[in-house]
Coordinates of C-alpha atoms and ligand atoms in Angstrom, one line a residue:
M1 CA 5.4 23.6 -2.3
T2 CA 2.3 21.5 -1.9
V3 CA -1.3 22.1 -3.1
T4 CA -4.1 20.2 -1.4
A5 CA -7.8 20.0 -2.4
L6 CA -10.0 20.6 0.6
A7 CA -13.2 20.0 -1.4
G8 CA -14.1 18.7 -4.8
G9 CA -16.6 16.3 -6.3
V10 CA -18.4 15.1 -9.4
P11 CA -20.8 17.9 -10.3
A12 CA -23.3 15.3 -11.7
A13 CA -26.3 17.3 -10.5
L14 CA -25.3 20.4 -12.5
A15 CA -24.5 18.4 -15.7
S16 CA -27.8 16.5 -15.5
A17 CA -29.8 19.8 -14.9
L18 CA -28.1 21.4 -18.0
A19 CA -28.6 18.3 -20.2
A20 CA -32.3 18.2 -19.2
R21 CA -32.6 21.8 -20.4
G22 CA -31.3 20.9 -23.9
L23 CA -27.5 21.2 -23.8
D24 CA -25.7 18.3 -25.4
A25 CA -24.2 15.9 -22.9
A26 CA -20.6 16.7 -23.5
H27 CA -21.1 20.5 -23.3
A28 CA -23.2 20.1 -20.1
E29 CA -20.5 17.9 -18.5
A30 CA -17.8 20.4 -19.4
L31 CA -19.7 23.4 -18.0
A32 CA -20.7 21.4 -14.9
A33 CA -17.0 20.4 -14.3
G34 CA -16.0 24.0 -14.5
G35 CA -18.7 24.9 -12.0
A36 CA -17.5 22.4 -9.4
P37 CA -16.6 24.0 -6.1
V38 CA -12.9 23.6 -5.2
A39 CA -10.9 24.8 -2.2
L40 CA -7.1 24.5 -2.4
L41 CA -4.6 24.9 0.4
V42 CA -1.2 26.1 -0.9
E43 CA 1.9 26.0 1.3
P44 CA 4.6 27.1 2.0
L45 CA 4.4 30.6 0.4
D46 CA 6.7 33.5 0.9
D47 CA 5.2 37.0 1.4
A48 CA 5.5 38.1 -2.2
E49 CA 3.7 35.0 -3.4
T50 CA 1.0 35.5 -0.8
I51 CA 0.4 39.1 -1.8
A52 CA 0.3 38.2 -5.5
L53 CA -2.1 35.3 -4.8
V54 CA -4.5 37.5 -2.8
G55 CA -4.5 40.1 -5.6
E56 CA -5.1 37.6 -8.4
A57 CA -7.7 35.7 -6.5
A58 CA -9.7 38.9 -5.9
R59 CA -9.5 39.8 -9.6
S60 CA -10.8 36.4 -10.5
G61 CA -13.7 36.4 -8.1
L62 CA -12.2 33.7 -5.8
D63 CA -12.1 33.6 -2.0
C64 CA -8.7 33.7 -0.5
H65 CA -7.7 33.2 3.2
T66 CA -4.1 33.6 4.2
G67 CA -1.9 33.1 7.2
E68 CA 1.8 32.7 8.0
G69 CA 3.2 30.9 4.9
W70 CA -0.1 29.5 3.6
A71 CA -3.2 30.4 1.6
V72 CA -6.6 28.8 0.9
V73 CA -8.1 29.7 -2.4
A74 CA -11.7 28.7 -3.0
G75 CA -14.1 29.1 -5.9
T76 CA -15.2 27.2 -9.0
L77 CA -12.8 25.0 -11.0
A78 CA -13.2 27.3 -14.0
R79 CA -12.1 30.4 -12.1
L80 CA -9.2 28.5 -10.4
G81 CA -8.1 27.3 -13.9
G82 CA -7.9 31.0 -14.9
L83 CA -5.4 31.6 -12.1
A84 CA -3.2 28.8 -13.4
R85 CA -3.1 29.9 -17.0
P86 CA -0.2 32.2 -18.0
S87 CA -1.4 35.6 -19.2
A88 CA 0.2 39.0 -19.7
S89 CA -1.8 40.6 -17.0
S90 CA -1.2 37.9 -14.3
R91 CA 1.1 38.9 -11.5
L92 CA 1.4 35.3 -10.1
P93 CA 5.0 34.1 -9.9
E94 CA 5.6 31.3 -12.4
R95 CA 6.4 28.7 -9.6
L96 CA 2.9 29.3 -8.2
S97 CA 0.9 29.3 -11.4
G98 CA 2.9 26.3 -12.7
E99 CA 2.2 24.3 -9.6
L100 CA -1.5 25.2 -9.6
G101 CA -1.7 24.2 -13.3
R102 CA -0.2 20.8 -12.7
F103 CA -2.4 20.2 -9.8
L104 CA -5.6 21.1 -11.6
V105 CA -4.8 18.8 -14.5
D106 CA -4.7 15.8 -12.1
L107 CA -7.9 17.0 -10.4
Q108 CA -9.8 17.1 -13.7
E109 CA -8.8 13.7 -15.1
P110 CA -10.0 10.8 -12.8
P111 CA -8.4 7.6 -14.2
R112 CA -10.8 5.1 -15.7
G113 CA -8.5 2.1 -15.3
W114 CA -5.5 0.7 -13.4
R115 CA -2.6 -0.7 -15.3
T116 CA -1.1 -3.9 -13.8
A117 CA 1.5 -6.2 -15.1
R118 CA -1.1 -8.2 -17.0
R119 CA -4.1 -6.0 -17.8
V120 CA -5.9 -2.7 -17.3
L121 CA -8.5 -3.2 -14.6
P122 CA -11.6 -1.2 -15.4
L123 CA -12.7 1.1 -12.6
E124 CA -16.1 2.3 -13.9
R125 CA -17.7 -0.2 -11.5
S126 CA -16.3 -0.4 -7.9
C127 CA -13.4 -2.8 -7.8
V128 CA -13.6 -5.2 -4.8
V129 CA -10.3 -6.6 -3.5
G130 CA -10.7 -9.8 -1.5
I131 CA -8.3 -10.2 1.4
L132 CA -6.5 -13.6 1.6
N133 CA -4.2 -13.6 4.6
V134 CA -2.1 -16.7 4.7
T135 CA -0.9 -15.9 8.2
P136 CA -1.4 -17.5 11.6
D137 CA -2.0 -14.2 13.4
S138 CA -3.9 -11.6 11.2
F139 CA -6.3 -9.7 13.4
S140 CA -9.5 -11.1 11.8
D141 CA -8.8 -14.0 9.5
G142 CA -5.5 -15.3 10.9
G143 CA -5.1 -19.1 10.8
R144 CA -8.0 -19.6 8.4
H145 CA -6.0 -20.2 5.2
L146 CA -3.0 -22.0 6.3
T147 CA -3.1 -24.9 3.9
L148 CA -3.0 -24.4 0.1
A149 CA -6.5 -26.1 -0.2
A150 CA -8.0 -23.7 2.4
A151 CA -6.4 -20.7 0.8
L152 CA -7.7 -21.7 -2.7
A153 CA -11.2 -22.4 -1.3
G154 CA -11.1 -18.9 0.3
A155 CA -10.1 -17.4 -3.1
R156 CA -12.8 -19.3 -5.0
A157 CA -15.5 -18.2 -2.5
M158 CA -14.4 -14.5 -2.9
Q159 CA -14.5 -14.9 -6.7
A160 CA -18.0 -16.3 -6.5
A161 CA -19.0 -13.4 -4.3
G162 CA -17.8 -10.8 -6.9
A163 CA -14.1 -10.1 -6.1
D164 CA -12.1 -8.5 -8.9
V165 CA -8.7 -8.9 -7.2
I166 CA -7.4 -11.3 -4.6
D167 CA -4.8 -9.7 -2.2
V168 CA -2.5 -12.4 -0.8
G169 CA -0.5 -11.5 2.4
G170 CA 1.9 -13.5 4.4
E171 CA 2.7 -11.0 7.1
S172 CA 0.2 -9.5 9.7
T173 CA 0.7 -5.8 10.0
R174 CA -1.6 -5.3 13.0
P175 CA 0.0 -3.1 15.6
G176 CA 2.8 -4.9 17.4
A177 CA 2.6 -8.1 15.3
E178 CA 5.7 -10.3 15.2
R179 CA 7.4 -10.5 11.8
P180 CA 7.9 -13.8 9.9
D181 CA 11.4 -14.1 8.4
E182 CA 11.7 -13.7 4.7
A183 CA 12.0 -17.5 4.0
E184 CA 8.8 -18.1 5.9
E185 CA 6.9 -15.2 4.1
L186 CA 8.0 -16.7 0.8
R187 CA 6.9 -20.1 1.8
R188 CA 3.5 -18.8 2.8
V189 CA 2.8 -16.6 -0.1
V190 CA 4.3 -17.9 -3.4
P191 CA 2.4 -21.3 -3.8
V192 CA -0.8 -19.6 -2.9
V193 CA -0.3 -16.8 -5.5
R194 CA 0.5 -19.4 -8.2
A195 CA -2.5 -21.5 -7.4
V196 CA -5.0 -18.6 -7.1
V197 CA -3.7 -17.2 -10.5
E198 CA -4.1 -20.5 -12.2
E199 CA -7.4 -21.5 -10.6
T200 CA -9.3 -18.2 -10.7
G201 CA -7.8 -16.1 -13.5
L202 CA -8.4 -13.0 -11.3
A203 CA -5.8 -10.3 -10.9
V204 CA -3.7 -11.2 -7.8
S205 CA -1.9 -8.7 -5.7
V206 CA 0.8 -9.5 -3.1
D207 CA 0.6 -7.6 0.2
T208 CA 4.3 -7.3 1.2
R209 CA 7.0 -4.9 2.3
R210 CA 9.8 -7.2 1.0
S211 CA 11.2 -6.9 -2.5
R212 CA 12.1 -10.6 -2.7
V213 CA 8.6 -11.7 -1.8
A214 CA 7.2 -9.2 -4.3
E215 CA 9.6 -10.4 -7.0
A216 CA 8.8 -14.1 -6.4
A217 CA 5.1 -13.4 -6.3
L218 CA 5.2 -11.5 -9.6
A219 CA 7.1 -14.4 -11.2
A220 CA 4.4 -16.7 -9.9
G221 CA 1.7 -14.6 -11.7
A222 CA 0.8 -11.8 -9.3
E223 CA 0.4 -8.5 -11.2
I224 CA 0.1 -5.9 -8.3
V225 CA 2.3 -5.1 -5.4
N226 CA 0.4 -3.8 -2.3
D227 CA 3.1 -2.3 -0.1
V228 CA 1.8 -0.8 3.2
S229 CA 5.1 1.1 3.6
G230 CA 4.6 3.0 0.3
L231 CA 7.9 1.5 -1.1
A232 CA 9.8 2.9 1.9
H233 CA 10.6 -0.3 3.8
D234 CA 12.8 -2.1 1.3
E235 CA 15.0 0.0 -1.0
R236 CA 14.9 -2.6 -3.9
M237 CA 11.1 -2.6 -3.9
T238 CA 10.7 0.4 -6.3
E239 CA 12.9 -1.3 -8.9
V240 CA 11.1 -4.7 -8.5
V241 CA 7.8 -2.9 -9.2
R242 CA 9.2 -1.0 -12.1
A243 CA 11.0 -3.9 -13.7
G244 CA 7.9 -6.1 -13.4
G245 CA 5.6 -3.5 -14.8
A246 CA 3.4 -4.2 -11.8
G247 CA 0.4 -2.2 -10.5
V248 CA 1.3 -0.8 -7.2
V249 CA -0.7 0.4 -4.1
L250 CA 1.1 3.1 -2.3
M251 CA -0.4 3.1 1.2
H252 CA 0.1 5.8 3.8
M253 CA 1.7 5.0 7.1
R254 CA 4.1 6.6 9.5
G255 CA 6.8 4.5 11.1
D256 CA 6.2 0.8 10.9
P257 CA 3.6 -1.5 12.5
Q258 CA 5.6 -1.6 15.7
T259 CA 5.9 2.2 16.1
M260 CA 3.0 3.6 14.1
D261 CA 0.5 4.1 17.0
A262 CA 2.8 6.7 18.6
R263 CA 3.0 8.6 15.4
A264 CA -0.7 9.2 14.9
Q265 CA -0.4 13.0 15.4
Y266 CA -1.8 15.3 12.8
R267 CA -2.9 19.0 12.8
D268 CA -5.1 18.3 9.7
V269 CA -5.1 14.7 8.8
A270 CA -6.4 14.7 5.2
S271 CA -4.1 17.4 3.9
E272 CA -1.1 15.8 5.7
V273 CA -1.8 12.3 4.4
A274 CA -2.5 13.7 0.9
A275 CA 0.8 15.6 0.9
E276 CA 2.8 12.6 2.2
L277 CA 1.2 10.3 -0.4
A278 CA 1.9 12.8 -3.2
A279 CA 5.6 12.9 -2.2
C280 CA 5.6 9.1 -2.2
R281 CA 4.0 9.0 -5.7
D282 CA 6.5 11.6 -7.0
R283 CA 9.4 9.4 -5.8
A284 CA 7.9 6.3 -7.5
V285 CA 7.2 8.1 -10.8
A286 CA 10.6 9.7 -10.8
A287 CA 12.1 6.2 -10.4
G288 CA 10.4 5.0 -13.5
I289 CA 7.1 3.5 -12.2
A290 CA 4.3 4.3 -14.7
R291 CA 1.8 6.9 -13.4
D292 CA -1.2 4.8 -14.5
A293 CA 0.2 1.8 -12.4
V294 CA -0.2 3.8 -9.2
V295 CA -3.1 3.5 -6.8
L296 CA -3.2 5.5 -3.5
D297 CA -4.5 4.3 -0.2
P298 CA -4.9 6.5 3.0
G299 CA -3.9 3.5 5.2
L300 CA -6.9 3.4 7.5
G301 CA -5.8 2.2 10.9
F302 CA -2.1 2.7 10.2
A303 CA -0.8 5.5 12.4
K304 CA -4.3 6.8 12.8
H305 CA -6.7 7.1 15.7
P306 CA -10.4 6.4 15.2
A307 CA -11.2 10.0 14.6
H308 CA -8.4 10.3 12.0
N309 CA -9.9 7.3 10.0
L310 CA -13.4 8.8 10.0
A311 CA -12.1 12.3 9.0
L312 CA -10.1 10.7 6.2
L313 CA -13.1 8.8 4.9
D314 CA -15.0 12.0 4.7
R315 CA -12.2 14.0 3.1
L316 CA -11.0 11.4 0.6
G317 CA -11.4 14.2 -2.0
S318 CA -7.9 15.4 -0.9
L319 CA -6.6 12.1 -2.2
T320 CA -8.7 11.6 -5.3
A321 CA -7.6 15.0 -6.4
L322 CA -4.0 13.7 -6.8
G323 CA -5.2 12.0 -10.1
H324 CA -4.9 8.4 -9.1
P325 CA -7.5 5.8 -8.3
V326 CA -8.0 5.5 -4.5
M327 CA -8.2 2.3 -2.5
V328 CA -9.5 2.0 1.0
G329 CA -9.1 -0.8 3.5
P330 CA -11.6 -0.3 6.4
S331 CA -12.4 -4.0 6.7
R332 CA -13.3 -5.0 10.3
K333 CA -10.8 -2.4 11.7
R334 CA -10.8 -1.1 15.2
F335 CA -12.3 2.3 14.3
L336 CA -15.4 0.5 13.2
G337 CA -15.5 -1.3 16.5
A338 CA -15.2 2.1 18.2
V339 CA -18.2 3.4 16.2
T340 CA -20.5 0.4 16.5
G341 CA -19.4 -1.3 19.7
R342 CA -19.1 -4.6 17.7
P343 CA -16.3 -7.1 18.1
V344 CA -14.1 -7.9 15.1
E345 CA -16.2 -10.8 13.8
Q346 CA -19.3 -8.7 13.6
R347 CA -18.0 -5.7 11.7
D348 CA -18.9 -6.6 8.1
A349 CA -22.0 -4.5 7.9
A350 CA -20.0 -1.5 9.3
T351 CA -17.3 -2.3 6.7
A352 CA -19.8 -2.2 3.9
A353 CA -21.2 1.1 5.1
A354 CA -17.6 2.5 5.3
C355 CA -17.1 1.3 1.7
V356 CA -20.2 3.1 0.5
V357 CA -19.2 6.4 2.2
A358 CA -15.7 6.1 0.6
R359 CA -17.3 5.4 -2.8
L360 CA -19.5 8.5 -2.5
R361 CA -16.3 10.4 -1.7
G362 CA -14.5 9.1 -4.8
A363 CA -12.7 5.8 -3.8
R364 CA -12.8 3.2 -6.5
L365 CA -11.1 0.1 -4.9
F366 CA -12.2 -1.6 -1.7
R367 CA -10.0 -4.1 0.2
V368 CA -12.4 -6.3 2.3
H369 CA -12.7 -9.7 4.0
D370 CA -16.5 -10.1 3.3
V371 CA -16.6 -9.6 -0.5
G372 CA -20.3 -10.4 -0.8
A373 CA -21.5 -7.7 1.6
A374 CA -19.2 -5.1 0.1
R375 CA -20.1 -6.0 -3.4
E376 CA -23.8 -5.7 -2.7
A377 CA -23.5 -2.4 -0.9
L378 CA -21.3 -0.9 -3.6
A379 CA -23.6 -2.1 -6.3
V380 CA -26.2 0.3 -4.8
A381 CA -23.7 3.2 -4.5
D382 CA -22.5 2.6 -8.1
A383 CA -26.1 2.5 -9.3
V384 CA -26.9 5.8 -7.5
L385 CA -23.9 7.5 -8.9
G386 CA -24.5 6.1 -12.4
A387 CA -28.1 7.2 -12.4
S388 CA -27.1 10.7 -11.2
V389 CA -24.5 11.0 -14.0
A390 CA -26.9 9.7 -16.6
G391 CA -29.3 12.4 -15.6
A392 CA -32.2 10.2 -14.7
Ligands
HH2_1 N1 -4.7 -3.0 5.8 C1 -4.1 -4.1 6.2 C2 -3.2 -4.8 5.5 N2 -2.9 -4.4 4.2 N3 -3.2 -2.8 2.4 C3 -3.8 -1.7 2.0 N4 -3.5 -1.3 0.7 N5 -4.7 -1.0 2.7 C4 -5.0 -1.4 4.0 O1 -5.8 -0.7 4.6 C5 -4.4 -2.6 4.5 C6 -3.5 -3.3 3.7 C7 -4.4 -4.7 7.6 O2 -5.6 -5.5 7.5 P1 -5.5 -7.1 7.4 O3 -4.7 -7.6 6.3 O4 -6.9 -7.6 7.5 O5 -4.8 -7.6 8.8 P2 -3.4 -8.1 9.2 O6 -2.4 -6.9 8.8 O7 -3.5 -8.4 10.6 O8 -3.1 -9.3 8.3

């Protein structure tokens, strides 16, 4: 059974209104959190579960819409919490109340940090991840960082512009790209990782689908594995991440970069991506990867048409509700060209705007080429959200 949040959000306005009227801050925040509007899609359900849910929802003052094998329950978080609590009078089957309870715990506890192999990265402020592609053929920065000196200069410039993490990749994953062999990917990535770690002291992640590349990069000082296949491509990858205590980005994709475009078919993109990422997270955690090491990423541009990417940005709440920090990587991608009509080298303003939208919808990490533009735009978004929470 999967449960998906169709809406959610930080009820900062309510908390601040209550605090302004004399409630102490903690009490105001707790009341406001309980008043947050939430809509949950629950499926699959059998007939008995559906009938029980309709009855309990009505008794709790919640809206409930049902169809063949599914239900949407909507109301405040506090009332939904009541549904999930076991009580003598509740007629909800244990499987359903238990699943709702587990889901609501994640929904209420947004993580404040990301555990990597070497530190806990704070996420109160937006975390900007600078892209360092050491490839000849990446779609926007291919060929720019082919020598060690050029790669290091790129990393230093991103650090000066406010990057928190440098993401080093040796394979282009643009649709239809040709793959380097493993020896070539190792040759590209490992010396750059070592040098960037030594020279910048920033957290370094390695963008790879290969376990041997991840392992060598972790040994060279990387602390995060960013795997666009969500640990599905290489069966040793999960163990390499676990054994290295690495932070991990689980990104959503269908198929692989060669086949993904044909698989961009969704009935309801946000709930499907959220459910597939939740399953990916469950496999990783069951295999021993620490929960607080996991970041989720909707995989903008991977098996998604422009409209899918835009809908996902708007409905990121379905992902943040899974209880992990969310990363987005809109940088210079095709869907931004489709919206603005700009060629790839003129999409940094659109990228910064997409980052701000994602921040307002709950994302905390932003993978970008132009670190300075994103950092500045996100500083405004962080300040607006901070002021709202502080009750100014
Ligand atoms: N996008 C790309 C590569 N890696 N990793 C995450 N977590 N999220 C993303 O959206 C993402 C990613 C593709 O962009 P880029 O690295 O700029 O291009 P290329 O794959 O051509 O090197």
